[in-house]
mmCIF file of C-alpha atoms in Angstrom:
data_model
loop_
_atom_site.group_PDB
_atom_site.id
_atom_site.type_symbol
_atom_site.label_atom_id
_atom_site.label_comp_id
_atom_site.label_asym_id
_atom_site.label_seq_id
_atom_site.Cartn_x
_atom_site.Cartn_y
_atom_site.Cartn_z
ATOM 1 C CA UNK A 220 24.190 -11.473 -0.918
ATOM 2 C CA UNK A 221 25.190 -14.396 -3.054
ATOM 3 C CA UNK A 222 25.660 -13.801 -6.774
ATOM 4 C CA UNK A 223 25.555 -16.258 -9.635
ATOM 5 C CA UNK A 224 29.353 -16.157 -9.788
ATOM 6 C CA UNK A 225 29.815 -17.378 -6.218
ATOM 7 C CA UNK A 226 32.122 -20.331 -5.674
ATOM 8 C CA UNK A 227 30.571 -23.732 -5.057
ATOM 9 C CA UNK A 228 32.796 -24.686 -2.129
ATOM 10 C CA UNK A 229 31.387 -25.058 1.358
ATOM 11 C CA UNK A 230 28.296 -26.588 2.997
ATOM 12 C CA UNK A 231 25.734 -27.806 0.497
ATOM 13 C CA UNK A 232 28.339 -28.282 -2.226
ATOM 14 C CA UNK A 233 27.002 -30.475 -5.014
ATOM 15 C CA UNK A 234 28.480 -33.956 -5.397
ATOM 16 C CA UNK A 235 27.791 -36.310 -8.303
ATOM 17 C CA UNK A 236 28.048 -40.066 -8.541
ATOM 18 C CA UNK A 237 29.572 -41.970 -11.424
ATOM 19 C CA UNK A 238 26.824 -42.890 -13.986
ATOM 20 C CA UNK A 239 28.077 -46.511 -14.020
ATOM 21 C CA UNK A 240 25.762 -48.457 -11.619
ATOM 22 C CA UNK A 241 28.633 -50.747 -10.595
ATOM 23 C CA UNK A 242 30.812 -47.766 -9.545
ATOM 24 C CA UNK A 243 30.223 -45.966 -6.231
ATOM 25 C CA UNK A 244 32.825 -43.221 -6.752
ATOM 26 C CA UNK A 245 31.776 -39.620 -6.029
ATOM 27 C CA UNK A 246 32.629 -36.998 -8.636
ATOM 28 C CA UNK A 247 33.743 -33.745 -6.955
ATOM 29 C CA UNK A 248 34.536 -30.327 -8.354
ATOM 30 C CA UNK A 249 38.250 -31.052 -8.644
ATOM 31 C CA UNK A 250 37.593 -33.914 -11.042
ATOM 32 C CA UNK A 251 35.163 -31.781 -13.070
ATOM 33 C CA UNK A 252 37.727 -28.973 -13.332
ATOM 34 C CA UNK A 253 40.430 -31.406 -14.373
ATOM 35 C CA UNK A 254 38.549 -33.576 -16.849
ATOM 36 C CA UNK A 255 35.403 -31.707 -17.837
ATOM 37 C CA UNK A 256 34.800 -29.370 -20.758
ATOM 38 C CA UNK A 257 34.279 -25.643 -20.285
ATOM 39 C CA UNK A 258 30.480 -25.914 -20.562
ATOM 40 C CA UNK A 259 30.515 -28.824 -18.099
ATOM 41 C CA UNK A 260 32.425 -26.714 -15.583
ATOM 42 C CA UNK A 261 29.913 -23.855 -15.908
ATOM 43 C CA UNK A 262 26.947 -26.213 -15.576
ATOM 44 C CA UNK A 263 28.494 -27.858 -12.490
ATOM 45 C CA UNK A 264 29.114 -24.418 -10.900
ATOM 46 C CA UNK A 265 25.474 -23.425 -11.475
ATOM 47 C CA UNK A 266 24.170 -26.683 -9.999
ATOM 48 C CA UNK A 267 26.543 -26.420 -7.053
ATOM 49 C CA UNK A 268 25.396 -22.877 -6.256
ATOM 50 C CA UNK A 269 21.750 -23.875 -6.649
ATOM 51 C CA UNK A 270 22.184 -26.857 -4.326
ATOM 52 C CA UNK A 271 23.995 -24.697 -1.779
ATOM 53 C CA UNK A 272 21.268 -22.009 -1.744
ATOM 54 C CA UNK A 273 18.271 -24.321 -1.727
ATOM 55 C CA UNK A 274 19.679 -26.610 0.970
ATOM 56 C CA UNK A 275 19.974 -23.789 3.513
ATOM 57 C CA UNK A 276 17.047 -22.419 5.505
ATOM 58 C CA UNK A 277 18.560 -18.935 5.730
ATOM 59 C CA UNK A 278 19.021 -18.341 1.991
ATOM 60 C CA UNK A 279 16.496 -17.810 -0.800
ATOM 61 C CA UNK A 280 16.591 -16.738 -4.411
ATOM 62 C CA UNK A 281 15.506 -13.151 -5.030
ATOM 63 C CA UNK A 282 12.000 -13.273 -6.596
ATOM 64 C CA UNK A 283 12.603 -10.168 -8.747
ATOM 65 C CA UNK A 284 12.380 -10.787 -12.515
ATOM 66 C CA UNK A 285 15.745 -11.481 -14.192
ATOM 67 C CA UNK A 286 17.635 -11.335 -10.860
ATOM 68 C CA UNK A 287 20.182 -14.132 -10.340
ATOM 69 C CA UNK A 288 21.095 -13.264 -6.751
ATOM 70 C CA UNK A 289 20.334 -15.171 -3.565
ATOM 71 C CA UNK A 290 19.662 -13.414 -0.266
ATOM 72 C CA UNK A 291 20.793 -14.512 3.184
ATOM 73 C CA UNK A 292 18.380 -13.771 6.023
ATOM 74 C CA UNK A 293 20.124 -12.300 9.074
ATOM 75 C CA UNK A 294 17.192 -10.831 11.071
ATOM 76 C CA UNK A 295 14.853 -12.557 13.500
ATOM 77 C CA UNK A 296 12.206 -9.811 13.763
ATOM 78 C CA UNK A 297 11.673 -7.931 10.502
ATOM 79 C CA UNK A 298 10.875 -10.106 7.477
ATOM 80 C CA UNK A 299 11.552 -7.317 4.959
ATOM 81 C CA UNK A 300 14.818 -7.999 3.105
ATOM 82 C CA UNK A 301 16.572 -6.153 0.305
ATOM 83 C CA UNK A 302 18.537 -7.611 -2.595
ATOM 84 C CA UNK A 303 21.503 -6.089 -4.412
ATOM 85 C CA UNK A 304 19.141 -5.431 -7.316
ATOM 86 C CA UNK A 305 17.277 -2.989 -4.949
ATOM 87 C CA UNK A 306 14.176 -5.226 -4.904
ATOM 88 C CA UNK A 307 12.646 -5.538 -1.437
ATOM 89 C CA UNK A 308 10.534 -8.553 -0.555
ATOM 90 C CA UNK A 309 9.058 -10.390 2.407
ATOM 91 C CA UNK A 310 11.197 -13.322 3.505
ATOM 92 C CA UNK A 311 8.183 -15.188 4.828
ATOM 93 C CA UNK A 312 5.909 -15.150 1.726
ATOM 94 C CA UNK A 313 8.365 -13.850 -0.974
ATOM 95 C CA UNK A 314 5.839 -11.219 -2.073
ATOM 96 C CA UNK A 315 7.005 -7.627 -2.418
ATOM 97 C CA UNK A 316 7.691 -6.027 0.988
ATOM 98 C CA UNK A 317 4.352 -5.182 2.589
ATOM 99 C CA UNK A 318 4.789 -3.824 6.107
ATOM 100 C CA UNK A 319 2.652 -3.020 8.086
ATOM 101 C CA UNK A 320 0.283 -5.645 6.612
ATOM 102 C CA UNK A 321 0.783 -9.310 7.544
ATOM 103 C CA UNK A 322 1.241 -12.060 4.972
ATOM 104 C CA UNK A 323 -2.306 -13.434 5.385
ATOM 105 C CA UNK A 324 -3.837 -10.054 4.554
ATOM 106 C CA UNK A 325 -1.558 -9.676 1.541
ATOM 107 C CA UNK A 326 -2.566 -13.116 0.289
ATOM 108 C CA UNK A 327 -6.277 -12.294 0.629
ATOM 109 C CA UNK A 328 -5.859 -8.884 -1.014
ATOM 110 C CA UNK A 329 -3.918 -10.221 -4.011
ATOM 111 C CA UNK A 330 -6.438 -13.025 -4.451
ATOM 112 C CA UNK A 331 -9.311 -10.552 -4.299
ATOM 113 C CA UNK A 332 -7.697 -8.287 -6.894
ATOM 114 C CA UNK A 333 -7.343 -11.190 -9.313
ATOM 115 C CA UNK A 334 -10.575 -13.059 -8.533
ATOM 116 C CA UNK A 335 -13.717 -13.058 -10.629
ATOM 117 C CA UNK A 336 -15.819 -12.251 -7.570
ATOM 118 C CA UNK A 337 -15.514 -8.505 -8.145
ATOM 119 C CA UNK A 338 -16.648 -8.916 -11.751
ATOM 120 C CA UNK A 339 -19.699 -10.765 -10.481
ATOM 121 C CA UNK A 340 -20.323 -8.023 -7.917
ATOM 122 C CA UNK A 341 -20.213 -5.425 -10.677
ATOM 123 C CA UNK A 342 -22.632 -7.419 -12.825
ATOM 124 C CA UNK A 343 -24.970 -7.873 -9.873
ATOM 125 C CA UNK A 344 -24.832 -4.204 -8.885
ATOM 126 C CA UNK A 345 -25.116 -2.654 -12.362
ATOM 127 C CA UNK A 346 -27.225 -5.081 -14.412
ATOM 128 C CA UNK A 347 -30.406 -7.161 -14.324
ATOM 129 C CA UNK A 348 -31.147 -10.502 -15.990
ATOM 130 C CA UNK A 349 -33.370 -10.528 -19.039
ATOM 131 C CA UNK A 350 -36.716 -12.065 -17.920
ATOM 132 C CA UNK A 351 -36.720 -14.300 -21.003
ATOM 133 C CA UNK A 352 -33.111 -15.509 -21.603
ATOM 134 C CA UNK A 353 -31.578 -14.531 -18.209
ATOM 135 C CA UNK A 354 -28.556 -12.829 -19.771
ATOM 136 C CA UNK A 355 -27.366 -9.818 -17.710
ATOM 137 C CA UNK A 356 -28.250 -6.451 -19.278
ATOM 138 C CA UNK A 357 -26.741 -3.087 -18.334
ATOM 139 C CA UNK A 358 -28.926 0.016 -18.384
ATOM 140 C CA UNK A 359 -26.990 2.810 -20.121
ATOM 141 C CA UNK A 360 -29.769 5.367 -20.777
ATOM 142 C CA UNK A 361 -32.544 7.001 -18.760
ATOM 143 C CA UNK A 362 -35.484 5.254 -20.432
ATOM 144 C CA UNK A 363 -36.986 2.220 -18.668
ATOM 145 C CA UNK A 364 -37.781 0.518 -22.008
ATOM 146 C CA UNK A 365 -35.157 -2.243 -22.406
ATOM 147 C CA UNK A 366 -34.533 -4.464 -25.437
ATOM 148 C CA UNK A 367 -32.421 -7.589 -25.048
ATOM 149 C CA UNK A 368 -29.678 -8.218 -27.595
ATOM 150 C CA UNK A 369 -30.283 -10.609 -30.542
ATOM 151 C CA UNK A 370 -31.365 -13.309 -30.905
ATOM 152 C CA UNK A 371 -33.605 -12.770 -27.855
ATOM 153 C CA UNK A 372 -34.826 -9.181 -28.567
ATOM 154 C CA UNK A 373 -37.268 -9.365 -25.666
ATOM 155 C CA UNK A 374 -38.661 -5.933 -24.689
ATOM 156 C CA UNK A 375 -39.264 -5.378 -20.982
ATOM 157 C CA UNK A 376 -39.412 -2.779 -18.211
ATOM 158 C CA UNK A 377 -36.156 -2.195 -16.315
ATOM 159 C CA UNK A 378 -37.921 -1.642 -12.996
ATOM 160 C CA UNK A 379 -40.527 -4.412 -12.769
ATOM 161 C CA UNK A 380 -38.996 -6.722 -15.461
ATOM 162 C CA UNK A 381 -42.469 -7.138 -16.968
ATOM 163 C CA UNK A 382 -43.173 -7.268 -20.712
ATOM 164 C CA UNK A 383 -43.158 -3.806 -22.289
ATOM 165 C CA UNK A 384 -46.365 -4.641 -24.149
ATOM 166 C CA UNK A 385 -48.174 -4.275 -20.834
ATOM 167 C CA UNK A 386 -46.668 -0.807 -20.250
ATOM 168 C CA UNK A 387 -47.605 2.617 -21.503
ATOM 169 C CA UNK A 388 -48.952 5.938 -20.261
ATOM 170 C CA UNK A 389 -51.126 4.203 -17.672
ATOM 171 C CA UNK A 390 -48.074 2.669 -15.972
ATOM 172 C CA UNK A 391 -46.011 5.894 -15.879
ATOM 173 C CA UNK A 392 -44.580 6.214 -19.385
ATOM 174 C CA UNK A 393 -40.986 5.618 -20.433
ATOM 175 C CA UNK A 394 -39.278 6.966 -17.294
ATOM 176 C CA UNK A 395 -41.344 5.490 -14.459
ATOM 177 C CA UNK A 396 -43.317 2.364 -13.582
ATOM 178 C CA UNK A 397 -46.380 2.474 -11.344
ATOM 179 C CA UNK A 398 -46.547 -1.316 -11.290
ATOM 180 C CA UNK A 399 -43.053 -1.463 -9.825
ATOM 181 C CA UNK A 400 -43.805 1.137 -7.151
ATOM 182 C CA UNK A 401 -46.962 -0.701 -6.101
ATOM 183 C CA UNK A 402 -45.189 -4.056 -5.992
ATOM 184 C CA UNK A 403 -42.315 -2.520 -4.043
ATOM 185 C CA UNK A 404 -44.687 -1.246 -1.373
ATOM 186 C CA UNK A 405 -46.034 -4.767 -1.048
ATOM 187 C CA UNK A 406 -42.495 -6.091 -0.522
ATOM 188 C CA UNK A 407 -42.258 -8.036 -3.771
ATOM 189 C CA UNK A 408 -38.859 -6.598 -4.785
ATOM 190 C CA UNK A 409 -37.355 -6.053 -1.308
ATOM 191 C CA UNK A 410 -35.022 -9.053 -1.270
ATOM 192 C CA UNK A 411 -33.717 -8.618 -4.824
ATOM 193 C CA UNK A 412 -33.214 -4.866 -4.395
ATOM 194 C CA UNK A 413 -31.533 -5.313 -1.031
ATOM 195 C CA UNK A 414 -29.171 -7.871 -2.528
ATOM 196 C CA UNK A 415 -28.345 -5.535 -5.384
ATOM 197 C CA UNK A 416 -27.743 -2.615 -3.002
ATOM 198 C CA UNK A 417 -25.443 -4.722 -0.830
ATOM 199 C CA UNK A 418 -23.452 -5.766 -3.887
ATOM 200 C CA UNK A 419 -23.231 -2.157 -5.044
ATOM 201 C CA UNK A 420 -22.074 -0.945 -1.628
ATOM 202 C CA UNK A 421 -19.495 -3.752 -1.403
ATOM 203 C CA UNK A 422 -18.183 -2.939 -4.865
ATOM 204 C CA UNK A 423 -17.956 0.797 -4.158
ATOM 205 C CA UNK A 424 -16.091 0.154 -0.910
ATOM 206 C CA UNK A 425 -13.643 -2.193 -2.599
ATOM 207 C CA UNK A 426 -13.026 0.255 -5.465
ATOM 208 C CA UNK A 427 -12.369 3.054 -2.957
ATOM 209 C CA UNK A 428 -9.519 1.114 -1.361
ATOM 210 C CA UNK A 429 -8.237 -0.511 -4.542
ATOM 211 C CA UNK A 430 -7.968 2.749 -6.522
ATOM 212 C CA UNK A 431 -5.896 4.363 -3.776
ATOM 213 C CA UNK A 432 -3.783 1.234 -3.361
ATOM 214 C CA UNK A 433 -3.055 1.218 -7.103
ATOM 215 C CA UNK A 434 -2.502 4.997 -7.186
ATOM 216 C CA UNK A 435 0.227 4.811 -4.541
ATOM 217 C CA UNK A 436 1.797 1.895 -6.395
ATOM 218 C CA UNK A 437 1.965 4.043 -9.552
ATOM 219 C CA UNK A 438 3.363 6.997 -7.587
ATOM 220 C CA UNK A 439 6.012 4.716 -6.116
ATOM 221 C CA UNK A 440 7.117 3.536 -9.572
ATOM 222 C CA UNK A 441 7.338 7.168 -10.688
ATOM 223 C CA UNK A 442 9.403 7.999 -7.588
ATOM 224 C CA UNK A 443 11.825 5.156 -8.407
ATOM 225 C CA UNK A 444 12.316 6.646 -11.878
ATOM 226 C CA UNK A 445 12.826 10.105 -10.344
ATOM 227 C CA UNK A 446 15.439 8.686 -7.956
ATOM 228 C CA UNK A 447 17.373 7.200 -10.862
ATOM 229 C CA UNK A 448 17.176 10.521 -12.710
ATOM 230 C CA UNK A 449 18.501 12.361 -9.653
ATOM 231 C CA UNK A 450 21.429 9.947 -9.342
ATOM 232 C CA UNK A 451 22.347 10.054 -13.030
ATOM 233 C CA UNK A 452 21.671 13.696 -13.963
ATOM 234 C CA UNK A 453 20.542 16.133 -11.289
ATOM 235 C CA UNK A 454 23.378 15.735 -8.769
ATOM 236 C CA UNK A 455 26.004 16.391 -11.460
ATOM 237 C CA UNK A 456 24.144 19.528 -12.606
ATOM 238 C CA UNK A 457 23.860 20.865 -9.050
ATOM 239 C CA UNK A 458 27.576 20.236 -8.527
ATOM 240 C CA UNK A 459 28.331 22.172 -11.702
ATOM 241 C CA UNK A 460 26.114 25.115 -10.717
ATOM 242 C CA UNK A 461 26.910 25.449 -7.004
ATOM 243 C CA UNK A 462 30.286 23.719 -6.758
ATOM 244 C CA UNK A 463 29.017 21.340 -4.082
ATOM 245 C CA UNK A 464 30.478 17.788 -4.153
ATOM 246 C CA UNK A 465 27.972 15.049 -4.899
ATOM 247 C CA UNK A 466 28.795 13.462 -1.539
ATOM 248 C CA UNK A 467 27.173 16.508 0.106
ATOM 249 C CA UNK A 468 24.052 16.206 -2.045
ATOM 250 C CA UNK A 469 23.060 12.801 -0.726
ATOM 251 C CA UNK A 470 20.186 14.421 1.167
ATOM 252 C CA UNK A 471 18.312 14.493 -2.163
ATOM 253 C CA UNK A 472 18.839 10.751 -2.651
ATOM 254 C CA UNK A 473 17.776 10.114 0.954
ATOM 255 C CA UNK A 474 14.591 12.113 0.376
ATOM 256 C CA UNK A 475 13.666 10.116 -2.731
ATOM 257 C CA UNK A 476 14.482 6.826 -0.991
ATOM 258 C CA UNK A 477 12.200 7.849 1.878
ATOM 259 C CA UNK A 478 9.421 8.794 -0.542
ATOM 260 C CA UNK A 479 9.659 5.374 -2.213
ATOM 261 C CA UNK A 480 9.496 3.584 1.129
ATOM 262 C CA UNK A 481 6.596 5.722 2.386
ATOM 263 C CA UNK A 482 4.632 5.177 -0.827
ATOM 264 C CA UNK A 483 5.011 1.435 -0.310
ATOM 265 C CA UNK A 484 3.804 1.668 3.304
ATOM 266 C CA UNK A 485 0.918 3.974 2.386
ATOM 267 C CA UNK A 486 -0.054 1.642 -0.463
ATOM 268 C CA UNK A 487 -0.472 -1.314 1.896
ATOM 269 C CA UNK A 488 -2.319 0.698 4.535
ATOM 270 C CA UNK A 489 -5.291 0.681 2.138
ATOM 271 C CA UNK A 490 -5.321 -3.112 2.162
ATOM 272 C CA UNK A 491 -5.074 -2.897 5.972
ATOM 273 C CA UNK A 492 -8.036 -0.494 6.096
ATOM 274 C CA UNK A 493 -10.179 -2.660 3.822
ATOM 275 C CA UNK A 494 -10.041 -5.600 6.230
ATOM 276 C CA UNK A 495 -10.292 -3.485 9.408
ATOM 277 C CA UNK A 496 -13.778 -4.153 10.849
ATOM 278 C CA UNK A 497 -13.558 -2.343 14.196
ATOM 279 C CA UNK A 498 -15.390 0.983 13.675
ATOM 280 C CA UNK A 499 -13.625 2.738 16.555
ATOM 281 C CA UNK A 500 -10.217 1.685 15.299
ATOM 282 C CA UNK A 501 -11.226 2.525 11.725
ATOM 283 C CA UNK A 502 -11.824 6.154 12.652
ATOM 284 C CA UNK A 503 -8.447 6.477 14.350
ATOM 285 C CA UNK A 504 -6.749 4.578 11.516
ATOM 286 C CA UNK A 505 -8.188 6.918 8.876
ATOM 287 C CA UNK A 506 -6.953 9.904 10.869
ATOM 288 C CA UNK A 507 -3.418 8.489 11.096
ATOM 289 C CA UNK A 508 -3.491 7.537 7.424
ATOM 290 C CA UNK A 509 -4.664 11.012 6.394
ATOM 291 C CA UNK A 510 -1.941 12.711 8.420
ATOM 292 C CA UNK A 511 0.671 10.372 6.931
ATOM 293 C CA UNK A 512 -0.535 11.062 3.394
ATOM 294 C CA UNK A 513 -0.518 14.843 3.817
ATOM 295 C CA UNK A 514 3.004 14.741 5.311
ATOM 296 C CA UNK A 515 4.245 12.551 2.462
ATOM 297 C CA UNK A 516 2.716 14.888 -0.124
ATOM 298 C CA UNK A 517 4.664 17.816 1.382
ATOM 299 C CA UNK A 518 7.918 15.867 1.139
ATOM 300 C CA UNK A 519 7.139 14.617 -2.373
ATOM 301 C CA UNK A 520 6.347 18.120 -3.625
ATOM 302 C CA UNK A 521 9.540 19.532 -2.117
ATOM 303 C CA UNK A 522 11.725 16.840 -3.720
ATOM 304 C CA UNK A 523 9.921 16.863 -7.057
ATOM 305 C CA UNK A 524 8.941 20.496 -7.712
ATOM 306 C CA UNK A 525 10.898 22.754 -5.353
ATOM 307 C CA UNK A 526 14.165 21.183 -6.537
ATOM 308 C CA UNK A 527 13.464 22.207 -10.147
ATOM 309 C CA UNK A 528 14.064 25.870 -9.260
ATOM 310 C CA UNK A 529 17.761 25.076 -8.688
ATOM 311 C CA UNK A 530 18.233 23.079 -11.921
ATOM 312 C CA UNK A 531 18.884 24.549 -15.401
ATOM 313 C CA UNK A 532 15.875 24.858 -17.684
ATOM 314 C CA UNK A 533 18.057 24.642 -20.788
ATOM 315 C CA UNK A 534 21.685 24.145 -21.783
ATOM 316 C CA UNK A 535 22.114 27.912 -22.218
ATOM 317 C CA UNK A 536 21.278 28.794 -18.610
ATOM 318 C CA UNK A 537 24.050 30.465 -16.616
ATOM 319 C CA UNK A 538 24.730 30.427 -12.904
ATOM 320 C CA UNK A 539 23.217 33.931 -12.708
ATOM 321 C CA UNK A 540 19.850 32.504 -13.758
ATOM 322 C CA UNK A 541 19.606 30.289 -10.654
ATOM 323 C CA UNK A 542 18.865 30.976 -6.978
ATOM 324 C CA UNK A 543 21.795 31.880 -4.753
ATOM 325 C CA UNK A 544 23.828 29.323 -2.752
ATOM 326 C CA UNK A 545 22.184 30.694 0.410
ATOM 327 C CA UNK A 546 18.749 29.872 -0.989
ATOM 328 C CA UNK A 547 19.958 26.407 -1.920
ATOM 329 C CA UNK A 548 21.153 25.980 1.658
ATOM 330 C CA UNK A 549 17.678 26.880 2.921
ATOM 331 C CA UNK A 550 16.188 24.315 0.526
ATOM 332 C CA UNK A 551 18.613 21.703 1.843
ATOM 333 C CA UNK A 552 17.535 22.326 5.439
ATOM 334 C CA UNK A 553 13.860 22.183 4.448
ATOM 335 C CA UNK A 554 14.143 18.941 2.451
ATOM 336 C CA UNK A 555 16.287 17.204 5.076
ATOM 337 C CA UNK A 556 13.862 18.277 7.802
ATOM 338 C CA UNK A 557 10.813 17.030 5.910
ATOM 339 C CA UNK A 558 12.603 13.738 5.251
ATOM 340 C CA UNK A 559 13.326 13.258 8.958
ATOM 341 C CA UNK A 560 9.792 14.189 10.063
ATOM 342 C CA UNK A 561 8.177 11.919 7.472
ATOM 343 C CA UNK A 562 10.463 9.015 8.378
ATOM 344 C CA UNK A 563 9.638 9.329 12.086
ATOM 345 C CA UNK A 564 5.903 9.579 11.459
ATOM 346 C CA UNK A 565 5.775 6.572 9.154
ATOM 347 C CA UNK A 566 7.876 4.488 11.538
ATOM 348 C CA UNK A 567 5.377 5.260 14.295
ATOM 349 C CA UNK A 568 2.480 4.533 11.921
ATOM 350 C CA UNK A 569 3.914 1.123 10.987
ATOM 351 C CA UNK A 570 4.526 0.306 14.638
ATOM 352 C CA UNK A 571 0.958 1.286 15.595
ATOM 353 C CA UNK A 572 -0.633 -0.786 12.822
ATOM 354 C CA UNK A 573 1.551 -3.829 13.508
ATOM 355 C CA UNK A 574 0.486 -3.607 17.170
ATOM 356 C CA UNK A 575 -3.163 -3.645 16.088
ATOM 357 C CA UNK A 576 -3.830 -0.034 17.157
ATOM 358 C CA UNK A 577 -3.661 -1.094 20.792
ATOM 359 C CA UNK A 578 -3.660 2.538 21.956
ATOM 360 C CA UNK A 579 -7.263 2.879 20.771
ATOM 361 C CA UNK A 580 -8.323 -0.207 22.743
ATOM 362 C CA UNK A 581 -6.479 0.961 25.867
ATOM 363 C CA UNK A 582 -8.085 4.391 25.559
ATOM 364 C CA UNK A 583 -11.524 2.783 25.216
ATOM 365 C CA UNK A 584 -10.982 0.597 28.269
ATOM 366 C CA UNK A 585 -9.759 3.598 30.246
ATOM 367 C CA UNK A 586 -12.855 5.598 29.243
ATOM 368 C CA UNK A 587 -15.148 2.728 30.261
ATOM 369 C CA UNK A 588 -13.383 2.418 33.600
ATOM 370 C CA UNK A 589 -13.648 6.159 34.155
ATOM 371 C CA UNK A 590 -17.397 6.116 33.446
ATOM 372 C CA UNK A 591 -17.922 3.240 35.882
ATOM 373 C CA UNK A 592 -15.984 5.073 38.614
ATOM 374 C CA UNK A 593 -17.921 8.297 38.093
ATOM 375 C CA UNK A 594 -21.183 6.347 38.172
ATOM 376 C CA UNK A 595 -20.314 4.840 41.553
ATOM 377 C CA UNK A 596 -19.390 8.250 42.945
ATOM 378 C CA UNK A 597 -22.635 9.754 41.683
ATOM 379 C CA UNK A 598 -24.652 6.929 43.310
ATOM 380 C CA UNK A 599 -23.024 7.289 46.717
ATOM 381 C CA UNK A 600 -25.081 9.311 49.266
ATOM 382 C CA UNK A 601 -23.796 11.452 52.095
ATOM 383 C CA UNK A 602 -20.415 11.945 50.475
ATOM 384 C CA UNK A 603 -19.216 15.232 49.060
ATOM 385 C CA UNK A 604 -16.846 14.915 46.129
ATOM 386 C CA UNK A 605 -14.041 17.410 46.198
ATOM 387 C CA UNK A 606 -13.563 19.087 42.825
ATOM 388 C CA UNK A 607 -10.245 18.212 41.246
ATOM 389 C CA UNK A 608 -8.303 20.772 39.247
ATOM 390 C CA UNK A 609 -8.698 20.246 35.502
ATOM 391 C CA UNK A 610 -5.742 18.942 33.532
ATOM 392 C CA UNK A 611 -4.857 20.082 30.072
ATOM 393 C CA UNK A 612 -4.467 17.688 27.158
ATOM 394 C CA UNK A 613 -0.730 18.180 27.412
ATOM 395 C CA UNK A 614 -0.687 16.519 30.833
ATOM 396 C CA UNK A 615 -1.498 13.059 29.486
ATOM 397 C CA UNK A 616 0.526 11.334 32.227
ATOM 398 C CA UNK A 617 3.507 11.956 34.425
ATOM 399 C CA UNK A 618 5.895 10.394 31.927
ATOM 400 C CA UNK A 619 4.440 11.234 28.497
ATOM 401 C CA UNK A 620 2.347 13.776 26.593
ATOM 402 C CA UNK A 621 0.460 13.267 23.293
ATOM 403 C CA UNK A 622 1.142 15.466 20.285
ATOM 404 C CA UNK A 623 -2.015 17.302 19.135
ATOM 405 C CA UNK A 624 -1.019 16.928 15.485
ATOM 406 C CA UNK A 625 0.138 13.300 15.138
ATOM 407 C CA UNK A 626 -0.933 11.834 18.548
ATOM 408 C CA UNK A 627 2.578 10.466 19.151
ATOM 409 C CA UNK A 628 3.360 9.976 22.858
ATOM 410 C CA UNK A 629 6.464 11.974 23.738
ATOM 411 C CA UNK A 630 8.568 11.899 26.922
ATOM 412 C CA UNK A 631 7.714 14.642 29.400
ATOM 413 C CA UNK A 632 11.198 16.134 29.012
ATOM 414 C CA UNK A 633 10.597 16.922 25.311
ATOM 415 C CA UNK A 634 9.350 20.424 24.438
ATOM 416 C CA UNK A 635 8.543 19.456 20.835
ATOM 417 C CA UNK A 636 7.096 16.318 19.261
ATOM 418 C CA UNK A 637 9.838 13.920 18.210
ATOM 419 C CA UNK A 638 7.708 12.714 15.274
ATOM 420 C CA UNK A 639 6.511 15.954 13.635
ATOM 421 C CA UNK A 640 8.386 18.732 15.569
ATOM 422 C CA UNK A 641 5.160 20.446 16.727
ATOM 423 C CA UNK A 642 5.773 22.483 19.906
ATOM 424 C CA UNK A 643 4.168 21.165 23.063
ATOM 425 C CA UNK A 644 2.750 24.533 24.212
#
């Protein structure tokens, strides 16, 4: 990391020329330090640092608000980088870190969230234009009798958009329209209704993914605040109650850090799912996402609620009012275990999504190949197929076996899943 107080020596150091056009002398830092005023020295140092950072391909300014640090990129694979201010961002697009989603998807998602297209979709799905002035009108009651806002004040039927003067008991009353039903059977309203239904479906689908994306973003911000509270208050209280050094309570900080990271990953999986068009992959993706979410909720509840049982409810609480050290030890094992399981699962989830869910495609190709082989065997005459012994789901291959809970492929030597600890048999 490079801070704003970094020295301006080295490659990219700023050099100034004398303002006199007839003089070609270069003004270096030594001359500024010797002859310049204090504010000139500070200004030169800022310009020198800025020139040094912006002239190098491997350094960038941290995009976090009010952060004055620059970050040096040292990886060639993972574009997620972290600044001293704890802000994590993507080196490639400088947006907030967004694995497992690529930069193009992030760009489209952010643009969609800020675009007016969704407002237009809502208007199209939930309103109709006034037949007279064409202003969109929303129906907010059950009656089909609509009155446009002033100065238009045109009265019309919500269903057929005809003048209300032509309606009454003979057309179905206030809550129905026989003229509309007859015209619909003749196909008069098919195109307009189909367009409105498509817009409504598109809007509902977008809101499904956006609400969950935003919900995880809010949960992540809350988890960041809870992490800061644990660092500033809770560790000291636990040390006072149980006599355990804060260095041995870092498992709580690790749990909160993992929750924050998993919330970020889970947040962006909803953007991933929105743009995933393959129906076969979508089903498998939703399963993986659901398992990840349920595992994260278990960890989050343990860190947020189960921990409260070991903290004082008021200043007058005594050590006798709290669970025993043995019970705290059991909580420590539980929280550390959930942290490890959740970390492993989310790492595998990120890897699977970044690989484009290739396992689903390979499985589909294998199933197609198997069907073709069986078809050839069934078509052959005069040959007797010898029945093969059935293999259990555990015997996926000679080298690996899939976990029934999280589908992670484990080495054959493992008796329990390395991702979620579920026993093989």
